[in-house]
Structure formats: structure tokens, C-alpha cells
Amino acid sequence: MRLVDQYRHVRHQTNVVCQPLQIEDYMAHSAPWASPAKWHLGHTTWFFETFILIPFVQEYHAFDSRFNFLFNSYYNAVGDRLARAHRGSWSRPGVSDIYRYRQVVDEAIIGCLSVSEEQIPQEIRSRVVLGLHHEQQHQELILTDLLHHFSVNPFCPAYTQRRPRPSTPVEALHFEVFQGRIAEIGHVGDDFAFDNELPRHRVLLHPFALANRLTTCGEYLAFIEAGGYHDPKWWLSDGWDVCRANNWEAPLYWRREQGKWHRFGLHGLVEIEPEQAVAHVSYYEADAFARWSGARLATEFEWESVFASATPEGSFVDSQTYEPTTLRAIGEVWQWTASAYLGYPGYRPFEGALGEYNGKFMCNQFVLRGGSCLTPSSHFRTSYRNFFSPETRWQMTGILLAKDVLR
Ligand SMILES: [Fe+2]
């Protein structure tokens, strides 16, 4: 597909994600770590304007210079910004103004790209591709932020009325053994990858075993019913502190109503389906569940060594199920790994201000692998490294168990 068509497609998909929203939903902001949809729409547009149009297109003038303060997320090199906790505090410019902003920036970018592919300067091409992957990351965030907002609404609103396809029958849990070896890890090929997926390098793997499928809600429920949330022996010290301080009793969005466990999702409040992949657990919960199960979480290197050449089949957001519908490791729920989010040996951030995209977050976070049912499929690669701090629960995060294999 020509770059200009990729641009049109990805930008349109953001509109598709927002299509079910009512006007008030655009400003919804239920937690300081989330952002309203209106901010996501402006911020992704600001990204193209700031990193492509202003530096490279002489005749382009900023749509509104005040937007730099409003829509800069975390780029210190680009200037001051509105604190994230206040992203829901401005009702003007309105939603229609933000859509107008998107339209003006789209016209300018499409103008740049409406030449033969060879005539697009390499720097513009690579920044547009980065901007499109950035936009796709925010498409997932729009949904997870909206889900959190709806979850605190006593009316339990549903983003969509379409019910997910029923889960496939659950295969019995077993562990497949993989021999120790030196594995090549990291992105390979000329396609886009974030700087944090590079450089490709060698990693020593000891023999290990990996579960044949994701952990289910039913399996996780057994941990709850066995008192897992009340026994510190399963928990990391930090995790136990967070668990107790927040009175965690179950994954985020799980509620006990009339004696039955329910979970809130983009379809509203539904009864727990034991065969569905568990989601919305923190690293701490995933780790505690693994220890209780006599297992552990896989390292990101074990994960990639197994799935590097797997076909990326899964629900992804393209299916519009908005729920995990299979127990496969790709495209259903992101899986917490036991790996700290660090640069690979020889890691070099992107040049200039864009160097702030990934590298400065390489502290106090864990890597997640696999993509989710809210991730666009064209955004995913098996070398993809997502990352969040260990207490994070509002993302579509689940569990894939691993074990040591003693020689
Ligand atoms: Fe962003």
C-alpha cells in the first residue's frame, strides 16, 4: 500500500474507534494516568504537525501555537505542557475544533505524500510511519481509557452492543519444553520497528517450559477462592503493599454481584466466563498467581524465542470483538513478562526529540508481549515490546505461565 493510503487508513481507523462515542464521552477523564479521547485525537495530530509539518514543510503554519502546550505529552525538548492529570480540565477548544485540526493536518500531510513513492524524502517517510504506529498505540489507549471511565459510571454503559464470539473450548493446560540455546532476539528486516526492538542480539536461554495457552478466568478464580489475595507468601513485597493498600480482591473490573463474579468490559457488565483469558491483572497479580500455580512468568526472551516466527493470528481490534476470544498468546491479552524494560545491548534511541519516545522510560517498568484484542493487527510484531509499571491494571493485560526445566 502506498504511504499516503496507509496514512488515510490509519487516521480513519481512529475515527472508527471514536464513532460510538457521545459528545460528552470525548472529555471523560476518570484517572490521572488516563487521557480523554479528545486529548488523544489532538495529541496524535500534534505529533504529525510537530515532527513533520513544522520542521519540513515551509509553507505550513501551526494550526494554533497554543496546541503545543495542550497536546505535548512528554517531550521536554519540545517545550512545556499541560500536566497529564489535567488533560480532562479543558472544554475548549471543542470536539469539532479538534476534528477540524485533524482535517487541516491531514490535508497537509496528504499533500506531502501525494507524489511518487520515490519522491518522498526518507526522513519524512520514516517520521510518517512512526506517526502512524504512534496513532495506533493511541487507538488502543482511547479504548482502555474509555473502558476505565465507563467502569466508574453506575449506569455501566457499553461501548458496543455486539457480543463477543464465544471462546473456543479450553484445551487442558500443559507445558511444552524448550531446550536451552543461544537465541537471536530483536527485530529483523527492513519493516518498521521501534528503537527499543533493536539491535538484534544474542541471548542465552536455559531450558524452560511454556504453557500451551493463556491463563483463564476460571483458573484465576481458583486463586481468588484459595485466598490468594490474602496470603503474602505468594506476593512480591511491593506487590503485597499495593494489594493491601488498594484492597485488591480480584482483577480490575471484576465485581461480585448477587453471589456471582462479573466483569465490566466494553460490552458492559457480564458474568465471568471461566474459559475466557483473564485480563486486567497487574504484574504483581500475574507474578503471585504464577507462584501459587508452581510456575513463573516467562522472560521476554523466552517468549520471543518461541513466537518469533508464529503467525500473528488473534482477535486484535480488527475483529471488533473487544474481548479476548481465544487463549492464543498473540492478539488476545498482553502478557506480563518477568523482564525489566531495558535497552538491548547497543541500544540507540531515535535521533533528536523523538529520542524521548521510548528510552527515557527504561526504569521501573516490565515488558509485555503478545498484543491484545484492542491492538490493531498491522501495528503488531512478534518483536514488539510493550511496557508498563508493575501496578498497572487498566490495560488488557493477562498471564502466560512458564516453568524452569532442571537439567
Ligand atoms: Fe503519544
XYZ file of N, CA, C and O in Angstrom, residues 49 52-62 108 112 124:
60
model
N 2.014 17.214 13.156
C 2.283 18.634 12.924
C 3.674 19.023 13.441
O 4.442 19.704 12.746
N 6.687 16.659 11.656
C 6.796 16.602 10.189
C 6.480 17.961 9.563
O 7.321 18.545 8.884
N 5.284 18.465 9.802
C 4.871 19.667 9.054
C 5.710 20.890 9.427
O 6.209 21.604 8.544
N 5.871 21.147 10.711
C 6.593 22.372 11.102
C 8.070 22.312 10.686
O 8.567 23.257 10.060
N 8.777 21.203 10.949
C 10.194 21.221 10.538
C 10.442 21.030 9.037
O 11.480 21.450 8.546
N 9.522 20.399 8.308
C 9.849 20.014 6.927
C 9.016 20.702 5.846
O 9.370 20.625 4.670
N 7.889 21.315 6.220
C 7.017 21.892 5.184
C 6.972 23.411 5.389
O 6.272 23.912 6.280
N 7.746 24.093 4.544
C 7.970 25.533 4.745
C 6.674 26.354 4.757
O 6.508 27.268 5.555
N 5.753 26.008 3.853
C 4.547 26.836 3.720
C 3.502 26.529 4.795
O 2.473 27.201 4.869
N 3.767 25.513 5.642
C 2.792 25.167 6.688
C 2.990 26.062 7.909
O 4.109 26.258 8.373
N 1.889 26.568 8.438
C 1.947 27.335 9.688
C 1.113 26.607 10.738
O 0.053 26.072 10.423
N 1.597 26.632 11.965
C 0.907 25.893 13.038
C -0.566 26.254 13.062
O -0.931 27.433 12.947
N -2.547 18.607 4.881
C -1.144 18.989 4.673
C -0.256 17.749 4.511
O 0.621 17.700 3.640
N 1.837 16.329 1.169
C 3.265 15.934 1.163
C 3.481 14.569 0.532
O 4.504 14.314 -0.093
N 11.023 12.161 5.992
C 9.566 12.335 6.114
C 8.885 10.977 6.145
O 7.996 10.725 6.972
